[in-house]
Amino acid sequence: MLRKSKKYNNESDAEDAVKNEGLKENKMSSTTTQSGPAEKTMIGEDISIKGSIHGRGNLVIQGSIKGTIDLDNNHLTVGPNGNVEAEINAEHVTIAGHLTGNINAMGKVEIAKTAVFTGEIKAKRISVEDGAFLKAVIELERESKPQSLAKPTIPITKGPISKGPVPEKEKSL
Amino acid sequence: MATLAGMQKSPKNGISEQTVDMSFTSKAVPAFIDKVNSHSLTQVLDLGPVCSENINILAHLIKRLYVCDMFSHLARAKKRGLESEPWWQQMDYPSETFDGILLWDLPDRLTDGDANEAGRRCYDMLKPGGMVMACAATETETNTGVNAYVLQKDFRVTFRVQPHLHLPLHTRKTRDLLDVLDPLKSVQSFLFRNRLREFLLKKE
């Protein structure tokens, strides 16, 4: 359910949020669609939403969301205070807060060191900062067929060992 | 002897101490990928510290890459005083899910009992014939700092200190390490000039 909004980045954010507040819970499919491509809608820390969000603008979440988020070719950001449990479809996704769910991103997923993510990520590219906590399944766009990678290797031994000779290549260094 | 500690010396009086180049070219990782990538739906679990480079390289080579950062989980549990809780519950994947598991040097961060539990969990989660890649610091390593093993495209490995992770270090002789990872069976092992050891283990 929508509650009082507290923080907005700028005037347009505030306007978008005001529009959102006029809607009934569980349906926000026409709330954030007025934003231009460079504009973004912010859902503030004190806002909690259960339901589906659909729009054509960028969205920043600092509050709590449970449901589905479909932003087509736009950017979703889960801020450091954001807490999201959702199925997500967006062009780019940035996570700095808590997110549980599945992400389908046409572009890049960025995970900051403050993020806690549990779920599945399908994306073209991904970046993850050291310190982020992940329990995830990751599928990136990849080349058609995996190639054989193993170069000839020089094992110390076959089977359990206590300690073996140093491989020639290493030993000679 | 070079040790991983060489990577972690901080500047004194504004003068950086000379650090030892500990990088090496992994032999176990490419062999591991080659062995597990026998079909198009390969599933691999990475238990190591979250590392963007590794995710990007591995996820382009493997169909489904699972990441479960046990280092971070252990450090968080330790910080909250929950060390006595069964940490392995985080590894709650069904039996015979994975073609391969990247254990990295997680056993070095576990007591014998916990490392043995990790070995048994890996064994359970692996499909028959599945592989585990593990590594271990030199037996004489004393610096307890946690490093990420950062993969480059040619499988060169560099170390990156993880200052947010504080975990005890339990180094072992090779024989002892393989004992605690039982019932996984060692099929190949490598010793590098930086004294780091890599192992390929298998579920038979």
mmCIF file of C-alpha atoms in Angstrom:
data_model
loop_
_atom_site.group_PDB
_atom_site.id
_atom_site.type_symbol
_atom_site.label_atom_id
_atom_site.label_comp_id
_atom_site.label_asym_id
_atom_site.label_seq_id
_atom_site.Cartn_x
_atom_site.Cartn_y
_atom_site.Cartn_z
ATOM 1 C CA MET A 1 0.000 0.000 0.000
ATOM 2 C CA LEU A 2 1.185 3.520 -0.714
ATOM 3 C CA ARG A 3 2.102 5.644 2.213
ATOM 4 C CA LYS A 4 3.386 9.153 2.689
ATOM 5 C CA SER A 5 6.332 9.950 0.474
ATOM 6 C CA LYS A 6 9.246 11.616 2.190
ATOM 7 C CA LYS A 7 12.211 12.199 -0.091
ATOM 8 C CA TYR A 8 12.390 13.228 -3.714
ATOM 9 C CA ASN A 9 15.421 13.989 -5.793
ATOM 10 C CA ASN A 10 13.863 16.881 -7.658
ATOM 11 C CA GLU A 11 10.581 18.441 -8.561
ATOM 12 C CA SER A 12 9.755 16.007 -11.322
ATOM 13 C CA ASP A 13 10.389 13.136 -8.947
ATOM 14 C CA ALA A 14 7.976 14.648 -6.506
ATOM 15 C CA GLU A 15 5.369 15.148 -9.214
ATOM 16 C CA ASP A 16 5.642 11.561 -10.304
ATOM 17 C CA ALA A 17 5.297 10.390 -6.768
ATOM 18 C CA VAL A 18 2.199 12.532 -6.292
ATOM 19 C CA LYS A 19 0.686 10.880 -9.347
ATOM 20 C CA ASN A 20 1.527 7.508 -7.879
ATOM 21 C CA GLU A 21 -0.201 8.314 -4.640
ATOM 22 C CA GLY A 22 -3.460 8.816 -6.477
ATOM 23 C CA LEU A 23 -3.588 5.214 -7.506
ATOM 24 C CA LYS A 24 -5.118 2.278 -5.773
ATOM 25 C CA GLU A 25 -2.863 -0.411 -4.385
ATOM 26 C CA ASN A 26 -1.818 -3.341 -6.566
ATOM 27 C CA LYS A 27 -2.059 -1.366 -9.797
ATOM 28 C CA MET A 28 0.468 1.202 -10.858
ATOM 29 C CA SER A 29 0.559 0.430 -14.541
ATOM 30 C CA SER A 30 0.086 4.024 -15.640
ATOM 31 C CA THR A 31 1.832 5.922 -12.904
ATOM 32 C CA THR A 32 5.343 6.574 -14.058
ATOM 33 C CA THR A 33 4.882 6.628 -17.784
ATOM 34 C CA GLN A 34 4.881 10.395 -18.151
ATOM 35 C CA SER A 35 8.567 10.743 -17.407
ATOM 36 C CA GLY A 36 10.920 11.462 -20.274
ATOM 37 C CA PRO A 37 13.841 9.151 -20.936
ATOM 38 C CA ALA A 38 16.258 11.173 -18.805
ATOM 39 C CA GLU A 39 13.859 11.675 -15.940
ATOM 40 C CA LYS A 40 13.368 9.316 -13.099
ATOM 41 C CA THR A 41 10.749 8.501 -10.558
ATOM 42 C CA MET A 42 11.753 7.952 -6.979
ATOM 43 C CA ILE A 43 9.919 5.788 -4.506
ATOM 44 C CA GLY A 44 10.967 7.140 -1.135
ATOM 45 C CA GLU A 45 12.054 5.356 1.992
ATOM 46 C CA ASP A 46 8.654 5.554 3.630
ATOM 47 C CA ILE A 47 6.799 4.135 0.645
ATOM 48 C CA SER A 48 5.756 0.518 0.515
ATOM 49 C CA ILE A 49 4.106 -0.975 -2.546
ATOM 50 C CA LYS A 50 2.591 -4.384 -3.191
ATOM 51 C CA GLY A 51 1.672 -5.078 -6.779
ATOM 52 C CA SER A 52 2.897 -4.409 -10.279
ATOM 53 C CA ILE A 53 4.801 -1.421 -11.602
ATOM 54 C CA HIS A 54 4.889 -0.816 -15.310
ATOM 55 C CA GLY A 55 6.370 2.210 -16.987
ATOM 56 C CA ARG A 56 8.588 3.769 -19.595
ATOM 57 C CA GLY A 57 10.738 5.894 -17.299
ATOM 58 C CA ASN A 58 13.665 5.315 -15.031
ATOM 59 C CA LEU A 59 12.831 4.321 -11.491
ATOM 60 C CA VAL A 60 14.737 4.663 -8.233
ATOM 61 C CA ILE A 61 13.509 2.654 -5.272
ATOM 62 C CA GLN A 62 14.454 3.639 -1.739
ATOM 63 C CA GLY A 63 11.361 2.109 -0.193
ATOM 64 C CA SER A 64 9.846 -1.372 -0.222
ATOM 65 C CA ILE A 65 8.362 -3.101 -3.243
ATOM 66 C CA LYS A 66 6.842 -6.547 -3.527
ATOM 67 C CA GLY A 67 5.519 -7.697 -6.868
ATOM 68 C CA THR A 68 6.613 -7.152 -10.454
ATOM 69 C CA ILE A 69 8.503 -4.279 -12.081
ATOM 70 C CA ASP A 70 8.455 -3.879 -15.833
ATOM 71 C CA LEU A 71 10.333 -0.852 -17.171
ATOM 72 C CA ASP A 72 10.922 -1.981 -20.760
ATOM 73 C CA ASN A 73 14.006 -0.119 -21.987
ATOM 74 C CA ASN A 74 14.666 1.900 -18.865
ATOM 75 C CA HIS A 75 16.840 1.863 -15.800
ATOM 76 C CA LEU A 76 15.853 0.521 -12.408
ATOM 77 C CA THR A 77 17.913 1.473 -9.366
ATOM 78 C CA VAL A 78 17.436 -0.100 -5.967
ATOM 79 C CA GLY A 79 19.016 2.421 -3.617
ATOM 80 C CA PRO A 80 20.959 1.567 -0.457
ATOM 81 C CA ASN A 81 17.774 1.738 1.600
ATOM 82 C CA GLY A 82 15.639 -0.064 -0.943
ATOM 83 C CA ASN A 83 14.104 -3.421 -0.176
ATOM 84 C CA VAL A 84 12.640 -5.165 -3.185
ATOM 85 C CA GLU A 85 11.110 -8.578 -3.696
ATOM 86 C CA ALA A 86 10.127 -8.697 -7.321
ATOM 87 C CA GLU A 87 10.309 -10.065 -10.826
ATOM 88 C CA ILE A 88 12.137 -7.375 -12.795
ATOM 89 C CA ASN A 89 12.280 -6.576 -16.467
ATOM 90 C CA ALA A 90 14.371 -3.551 -17.449
ATOM 91 C CA GLU A 91 17.157 -2.393 -19.738
ATOM 92 C CA HIS A 92 19.632 -1.705 -16.940
ATOM 93 C CA VAL A 93 19.454 -2.537 -13.259
ATOM 94 C CA THR A 94 21.594 -1.083 -10.478
ATOM 95 C CA ILE A 95 21.408 -2.644 -7.025
ATOM 96 C CA ALA A 96 22.755 -1.024 -3.881
ATOM 97 C CA GLY A 97 20.143 -2.312 -1.426
ATOM 98 C CA HIS A 98 18.295 -5.556 -0.772
ATOM 99 C CA LEU A 99 16.790 -7.349 -3.735
ATOM 100 C CA THR A 100 15.243 -10.787 -3.878
ATOM 101 C CA GLY A 101 13.867 -11.981 -7.174
ATOM 102 C CA ASN A 102 14.659 -12.533 -10.797
ATOM 103 C CA ILE A 103 16.116 -9.915 -13.120
ATOM 104 C CA ASN A 104 15.794 -9.950 -16.859
ATOM 105 C CA ALA A 105 17.926 -7.108 -18.203
ATOM 106 C CA MET A 106 18.550 -6.379 -21.863
ATOM 107 C CA GLY A 107 21.669 -4.424 -20.923
ATOM 108 C CA LYS A 108 23.794 -4.285 -17.821
ATOM 109 C CA VAL A 109 23.250 -5.229 -14.206
ATOM 110 C CA GLU A 110 25.432 -3.362 -11.708
ATOM 111 C CA ILE A 111 25.719 -4.585 -8.144
ATOM 112 C CA ALA A 112 27.263 -2.265 -5.574
ATOM 113 C CA LYS A 113 29.212 -3.349 -2.511
ATOM 114 C CA THR A 114 26.269 -2.537 -0.253
ATOM 115 C CA ALA A 115 23.927 -4.845 -2.142
ATOM 116 C CA VAL A 116 22.405 -8.063 -0.889
ATOM 117 C CA PHE A 117 20.970 -10.000 -3.793
ATOM 118 C CA THR A 118 19.243 -13.360 -3.910
ATOM 119 C CA GLY A 119 17.795 -14.644 -7.142
ATOM 120 C CA GLU A 120 18.460 -15.068 -10.818
ATOM 121 C CA ILE A 121 20.047 -12.631 -13.260
ATOM 122 C CA LYS A 122 19.771 -12.817 -17.023
ATOM 123 C CA ALA A 123 21.659 -9.964 -18.634
ATOM 124 C CA LYS A 124 24.043 -8.958 -21.361
ATOM 125 C CA ARG A 125 26.675 -7.674 -18.964
ATOM 126 C CA ILE A 126 27.238 -7.576 -15.224
ATOM 127 C CA SER A 127 29.521 -5.800 -12.797
ATOM 128 C CA VAL A 128 29.813 -6.639 -9.127
ATOM 129 C CA GLU A 129 31.737 -4.704 -6.499
ATOM 130 C CA ASP A 130 33.757 -6.585 -3.919
ATOM 131 C CA GLY A 131 31.742 -6.754 -0.718
ATOM 132 C CA ALA A 132 28.357 -7.355 -2.299
ATOM 133 C CA PHE A 133 26.548 -10.399 -0.992
ATOM 134 C CA LEU A 134 25.252 -12.660 -3.720
ATOM 135 C CA LYS A 135 23.358 -15.867 -3.763
ATOM 136 C CA ALA A 136 22.499 -15.928 -7.396
ATOM 137 C CA VAL A 137 22.168 -17.745 -10.654
ATOM 138 C CA ILE A 138 23.752 -15.780 -13.471
ATOM 139 C CA GLU A 139 23.210 -16.241 -17.169
ATOM 140 C CA LEU A 140 25.007 -13.857 -19.497
ATOM 141 C CA GLU A 141 24.764 -13.701 -23.255
ATOM 142 C CA ARG A 142 27.577 -15.869 -24.478
ATOM 143 C CA GLU A 143 29.147 -17.158 -27.612
ATOM 144 C CA SER A 144 27.308 -19.927 -29.410
ATOM 145 C CA LYS A 145 29.426 -22.831 -28.258
ATOM 146 C CA PRO A 146 31.891 -23.130 -25.399
ATOM 147 C CA GLN A 147 35.343 -23.973 -26.623
ATOM 148 C CA SER A 148 37.698 -26.482 -25.111
ATOM 149 C CA LEU A 149 39.938 -24.502 -22.819
ATOM 150 C CA ALA A 150 42.283 -26.904 -21.218
ATOM 151 C CA LYS A 151 45.848 -26.539 -22.362
ATOM 152 C CA PRO A 152 48.175 -29.442 -21.792
ATOM 153 C CA THR A 153 48.776 -29.497 -18.077
ATOM 154 C CA ILE A 154 51.492 -31.034 -16.007
ATOM 155 C CA PRO A 155 49.985 -32.778 -13.011
ATOM 156 C CA ILE A 156 52.106 -33.430 -9.982
ATOM 157 C CA THR A 157 50.459 -36.760 -9.423
ATOM 158 C CA LYS A 158 47.321 -38.658 -10.168
ATOM 159 C CA GLY A 159 45.197 -39.498 -7.185
ATOM 160 C CA PRO A 160 45.611 -38.360 -3.598
ATOM 161 C CA ILE A 161 49.039 -36.998 -2.812
ATOM 162 C CA SER A 162 51.028 -35.798 0.083
ATOM 163 C CA LYS A 163 53.292 -33.563 -1.932
ATOM 164 C CA GLY A 164 54.733 -33.970 -5.382
ATOM 165 C CA PRO A 165 57.393 -32.467 -7.583
ATOM 166 C CA VAL A 166 56.983 -28.964 -8.908
ATOM 167 C CA PRO A 167 55.807 -28.863 -12.554
ATOM 168 C CA GLU A 168 58.727 -28.285 -14.877
ATOM 169 C CA LYS A 169 57.437 -24.938 -16.062
ATOM 170 C CA GLU A 170 57.141 -23.649 -12.534
ATOM 171 C CA LYS A 171 60.279 -25.273 -11.275
ATOM 172 C CA SER A 172 62.414 -23.675 -13.913
ATOM 173 C CA LEU A 173 61.346 -20.165 -12.960
ATOM 174 C CA MET B 1 59.719 -18.025 0.833
ATOM 175 C CA ALA B 2 57.053 -15.951 -0.829
ATOM 176 C CA THR B 3 53.744 -15.893 0.965
ATOM 177 C CA LEU B 4 50.344 -14.405 0.339
ATOM 178 C CA ALA B 5 51.167 -11.995 3.120
ATOM 179 C CA GLY B 6 53.454 -10.279 0.674
ATOM 180 C CA MET B 7 50.406 -8.924 -1.115
ATOM 181 C CA GLN B 8 49.022 -7.230 1.920
ATOM 182 C CA LYS B 9 51.758 -5.060 3.303
ATOM 183 C CA SER B 10 50.589 -1.502 3.644
ATOM 184 C CA PRO B 11 52.709 1.597 3.094
ATOM 185 C CA LYS B 12 54.855 2.751 6.007
ATOM 186 C CA ASN B 13 55.894 6.392 6.276
ATOM 187 C CA GLY B 14 54.454 7.001 2.846
ATOM 188 C CA ILE B 15 56.839 4.528 1.241
ATOM 189 C CA SER B 16 55.289 1.463 -0.253
ATOM 190 C CA GLU B 17 56.945 -1.758 0.725
ATOM 191 C CA GLN B 18 57.937 -4.002 -2.087
ATOM 192 C CA THR B 19 55.244 -6.542 -2.695
ATOM 193 C CA VAL B 20 55.846 -10.009 -4.017
ATOM 194 C CA ASP B 21 54.208 -10.742 -7.352
ATOM 195 C CA MET B 22 52.088 -13.701 -6.367
ATOM 196 C CA SER B 23 50.206 -13.999 -9.623
ATOM 197 C CA PHE B 24 50.268 -17.300 -11.444
ATOM 198 C CA THR B 25 48.541 -18.991 -14.345
ATOM 199 C CA SER B 26 45.957 -21.415 -13.088
ATOM 200 C CA LYS B 27 46.140 -24.919 -14.433
ATOM 201 C CA ALA B 28 43.201 -26.263 -12.486
ATOM 202 C CA VAL B 29 40.597 -23.703 -13.574
ATOM 203 C CA PRO B 30 40.848 -24.259 -17.358
ATOM 204 C CA ALA B 31 41.019 -28.013 -16.800
ATOM 205 C CA PHE B 32 37.967 -27.766 -14.540
ATOM 206 C CA ILE B 33 35.977 -25.805 -17.142
ATOM 207 C CA ASP B 34 36.982 -28.193 -19.872
ATOM 208 C CA LYS B 35 35.823 -31.183 -17.851
ATOM 209 C CA VAL B 36 32.481 -29.742 -16.686
ATOM 210 C CA ASN B 37 31.511 -28.133 -19.997
ATOM 211 C CA SER B 38 30.630 -31.404 -21.665
ATOM 212 C CA HIS B 39 27.025 -30.431 -22.419
ATOM 213 C CA SER B 40 25.027 -27.302 -23.169
ATOM 214 C CA LEU B 41 23.231 -27.034 -19.820
ATOM 215 C CA THR B 42 26.264 -27.030 -17.565
ATOM 216 C CA GLN B 43 25.663 -25.741 -14.052
ATOM 217 C CA VAL B 44 28.574 -24.619 -11.895
ATOM 218 C CA LEU B 45 28.560 -23.260 -8.347
ATOM 219 C CA ASP B 46 31.150 -20.666 -7.296
ATOM 220 C CA LEU B 47 31.594 -20.475 -3.513
ATOM 221 C CA GLY B 48 34.406 -17.932 -3.580
ATOM 222 C CA PRO B 49 34.440 -14.273 -2.647
ATOM 223 C CA VAL B 50 32.264 -12.321 -5.081
ATOM 224 C CA CYS B 51 34.469 -11.050 -7.856
ATOM 225 C CA SER B 52 33.208 -9.246 -10.946
ATOM 226 C CA GLU B 53 36.014 -10.494 -13.174
ATOM 227 C CA ASN B 54 35.370 -14.131 -12.299
ATOM 228 C CA ILE B 55 31.637 -13.831 -12.813
ATOM 229 C CA ASN B 56 32.133 -12.270 -16.249
ATOM 230 C CA ILE B 57 34.641 -14.848 -17.400
ATOM 231 C CA LEU B 58 32.865 -17.881 -15.984
ATOM 232 C CA ALA B 59 29.338 -16.835 -16.958
ATOM 233 C CA HIS B 60 30.447 -16.474 -20.558
ATOM 234 C CA LEU B 61 31.879 -19.979 -20.521
ATOM 235 C CA ILE B 62 29.225 -21.805 -18.521
ATOM 236 C CA LYS B 63 25.503 -21.895 -19.204
ATOM 237 C CA ARG B 64 24.312 -21.334 -15.650
ATOM 238 C CA LEU B 65 26.700 -19.942 -13.073
ATOM 239 C CA TYR B 66 25.547 -20.130 -9.472
ATOM 240 C CA VAL B 67 27.245 -17.800 -7.028
ATOM 241 C CA CYS B 68 26.978 -18.369 -3.285
ATOM 242 C CA ASP B 69 29.552 -16.263 -1.471
ATOM 243 C CA MET B 70 30.376 -18.446 1.517
ATOM 244 C CA PHE B 71 33.295 -16.225 2.556
ATOM 245 C CA SER B 72 30.953 -13.292 2.934
ATOM 246 C CA HIS B 73 28.355 -15.455 4.665
ATOM 247 C CA LEU B 74 30.918 -16.759 7.168
ATOM 248 C CA ALA B 75 32.289 -13.276 7.838
ATOM 249 C CA ARG B 76 28.805 -11.882 8.404
ATOM 250 C CA ALA B 77 27.919 -14.745 10.746
ATOM 251 C CA LYS B 78 31.160 -14.185 12.668
ATOM 252 C CA LYS B 79 30.465 -10.471 12.947
ATOM 253 C CA ARG B 80 27.004 -11.168 14.355
ATOM 254 C CA GLY B 81 28.307 -13.766 16.809
ATOM 255 C CA LEU B 82 26.484 -16.555 14.991
ATOM 256 C CA GLU B 83 29.532 -18.698 14.354
ATOM 257 C CA SER B 84 27.965 -21.676 16.070
ATOM 258 C CA GLU B 85 25.042 -21.751 13.651
ATOM 259 C CA PRO B 86 25.214 -24.347 10.900
ATOM 260 C CA TRP B 87 26.773 -22.174 8.202
ATOM 261 C CA TRP B 88 26.433 -24.840 5.527
ATOM 262 C CA GLN B 89 22.655 -24.403 5.504
ATOM 263 C CA GLN B 90 23.375 -21.553 3.110
ATOM 264 C CA MET B 91 24.477 -24.226 0.640
ATOM 265 C CA ASP B 92 20.927 -25.527 0.399
ATOM 266 C CA TYR B 93 20.955 -26.742 -3.187
ATOM 267 C CA PRO B 94 19.340 -30.054 -4.109
ATOM 268 C CA SER B 95 21.414 -33.192 -4.515
ATOM 269 C CA GLU B 96 23.145 -33.746 -7.840
ATOM 270 C CA THR B 97 22.547 -30.199 -9.087
ATOM 271 C CA PHE B 98 26.002 -29.206 -10.299
ATOM 272 C CA ASP B 99 28.499 -30.384 -12.853
ATOM 273 C CA GLY B 100 31.206 -28.552 -10.982
ATOM 274 C CA ILE B 101 31.914 -26.517 -7.837
ATOM 275 C CA LEU B 102 34.604 -23.878 -7.406
ATOM 276 C CA LEU B 103 35.597 -24.177 -3.774
ATOM 277 C CA TRP B 104 38.701 -21.953 -4.052
ATOM 278 C CA ASP B 105 40.479 -21.788 -0.671
ATOM 279 C CA LEU B 106 37.334 -22.017 1.443
ATOM 280 C CA PRO B 107 38.700 -25.043 3.387
ATOM 281 C CA ASP B 108 41.568 -22.801 4.583
ATOM 282 C CA ARG B 109 38.909 -20.731 6.361
ATOM 283 C CA LEU B 110 37.209 -23.680 8.041
ATOM 284 C CA THR B 111 38.012 -25.939 10.946
ATOM 285 C CA ASP B 112 38.585 -29.600 10.131
ATOM 286 C CA GLY B 113 34.995 -30.476 11.037
ATOM 287 C CA ASP B 114 33.519 -27.677 8.956
ATOM 288 C CA ALA B 115 35.824 -28.346 6.018
ATOM 289 C CA ASN B 116 34.750 -31.972 6.143
ATOM 290 C CA GLU B 117 31.112 -30.850 6.153
ATOM 291 C CA ALA B 118 31.860 -28.639 3.133
ATOM 292 C CA GLY B 119 33.385 -31.617 1.339
ATOM 293 C CA ARG B 120 30.342 -33.761 2.085
ATOM 294 C CA ARG B 121 27.979 -30.980 0.948
ATOM 295 C CA CYS B 122 29.893 -30.568 -2.294
ATOM 296 C CA TYR B 123 29.794 -34.314 -2.821
ATOM 297 C CA ASP B 124 26.027 -34.325 -2.319
ATOM 298 C CA MET B 125 25.400 -31.339 -4.621
ATOM 299 C CA LEU B 126 27.542 -32.715 -7.438
ATOM 300 C CA LYS B 127 26.228 -34.880 -10.228
ATOM 301 C CA PRO B 128 28.040 -38.216 -10.564
ATOM 302 C CA GLY B 129 31.411 -37.511 -12.140
ATOM 303 C CA GLY B 130 31.193 -33.839 -11.115
ATOM 304 C CA MET B 131 34.346 -31.888 -10.367
ATOM 305 C CA VAL B 132 35.535 -29.619 -7.562
ATOM 306 C CA MET B 133 38.345 -27.074 -7.901
ATOM 307 C CA ALA B 134 40.032 -26.175 -4.638
ATOM 308 C CA CYS B 135 43.208 -24.382 -3.743
ATOM 309 C CA ALA B 136 45.230 -23.827 -0.618
ATOM 310 C CA ALA B 137 47.787 -21.362 0.607
ATOM 311 C CA THR B 138 51.232 -22.481 1.585
ATOM 312 C CA GLU B 139 51.299 -24.558 4.750
ATOM 313 C CA THR B 140 53.360 -21.886 6.470
ATOM 314 C CA GLU B 141 51.125 -18.948 5.577
ATOM 315 C CA THR B 142 50.373 -16.853 8.645
ATOM 316 C CA ASN B 143 48.614 -13.788 7.284
ATOM 317 C CA THR B 144 44.912 -14.281 7.840
ATOM 318 C CA GLY B 145 43.750 -11.687 5.283
ATOM 319 C CA VAL B 146 41.274 -12.983 2.742
ATOM 320 C CA ASN B 147 42.108 -12.612 -0.948
ATOM 321 C CA ALA B 148 39.904 -13.015 -3.983
ATOM 322 C CA TYR B 149 41.465 -15.132 -6.699
ATOM 323 C CA VAL B 150 40.862 -12.821 -9.638
ATOM 324 C CA LEU B 151 40.812 -14.539 -13.025
ATOM 325 C CA GLN B 152 42.067 -12.905 -16.202
ATOM 326 C CA LYS B 153 41.062 -14.087 -19.660
ATOM 327 C CA ASP B 154 44.169 -16.241 -20.044
ATOM 328 C CA PHE B 155 43.473 -17.764 -16.601
ATOM 329 C CA ARG B 156 46.235 -15.766 -15.027
ATOM 330 C CA VAL B 157 45.231 -15.333 -11.388
ATOM 331 C CA THR B 158 45.977 -12.249 -9.340
ATOM 332 C CA PHE B 159 45.080 -11.677 -5.715
ATOM 333 C CA ARG B 160 42.893 -8.881 -4.431
ATOM 334 C CA VAL B 161 42.658 -8.253 -0.712
ATOM 335 C CA GLN B 162 39.133 -8.368 0.695
ATOM 336 C CA PRO B 163 39.413 -6.013 3.671
ATOM 337 C CA HIS B 164 35.747 -6.484 4.564
ATOM 338 C CA LEU B 165 36.285 -10.201 5.200
ATOM 339 C CA HIS B 166 37.855 -11.268 8.467
ATOM 340 C CA LEU B 167 38.164 -15.013 8.822
ATOM 341 C CA PRO B 168 40.579 -17.300 10.637
ATOM 342 C CA LEU B 169 43.141 -19.233 8.624
ATOM 343 C CA HIS B 170 43.581 -22.997 8.959
ATOM 344 C CA THR B 171 46.431 -24.084 6.699
ATOM 345 C CA ARG B 172 46.967 -27.792 6.175
ATOM 346 C CA LYS B 173 49.391 -30.161 4.623
ATOM 347 C CA THR B 174 48.145 -31.553 1.353
ATOM 348 C CA ARG B 175 47.429 -34.959 2.834
ATOM 349 C CA ASP B 176 45.365 -33.419 5.648
ATOM 350 C CA LEU B 177 43.458 -31.188 3.257
ATOM 351 C CA LEU B 178 42.511 -34.107 1.025
ATOM 352 C CA ASP B 179 41.498 -36.093 4.099
ATOM 353 C CA VAL B 180 39.037 -33.429 5.258
ATOM 354 C CA LEU B 181 37.548 -33.166 1.757
ATOM 355 C CA ASP B 182 36.765 -36.874 1.706
ATOM 356 C CA PRO B 183 34.680 -38.438 0.059
ATOM 357 C CA LEU B 184 35.827 -36.281 -2.875
ATOM 358 C CA LYS B 185 38.776 -37.918 -4.609
ATOM 359 C CA SER B 186 41.773 -35.983 -5.852
ATOM 360 C CA VAL B 187 42.411 -36.523 -9.558
ATOM 361 C CA GLN B 188 44.998 -33.816 -10.267
ATOM 362 C CA SER B 189 47.006 -31.368 -8.243
ATOM 363 C CA PHE B 190 49.431 -28.566 -8.978
ATOM 364 C CA LEU B 191 52.068 -26.815 -6.957
ATOM 365 C CA PHE B 192 53.220 -23.375 -8.024
ATOM 366 C CA ARG B 193 56.399 -21.529 -7.306
ATOM 367 C CA ASN B 194 54.483 -19.192 -4.997
ATOM 368 C CA ARG B 195 53.778 -22.412 -3.028
ATOM 369 C CA LEU B 196 50.081 -22.184 -3.777
ATOM 370 C CA ARG B 197 48.416 -25.513 -4.403
ATOM 371 C CA GLU B 198 45.535 -26.232 -6.766
ATOM 372 C CA PHE B 199 43.441 -29.405 -6.724
ATOM 373 C CA LEU B 200 40.897 -31.022 -8.958
ATOM 374 C CA LEU B 201 38.664 -33.430 -7.094
ATOM 375 C CA LYS B 202 35.941 -35.665 -8.390
ATOM 376 C CA LYS B 203 32.757 -37.352 -7.267
ATOM 377 C CA GLU B 204 33.189 -40.936 -8.384
#
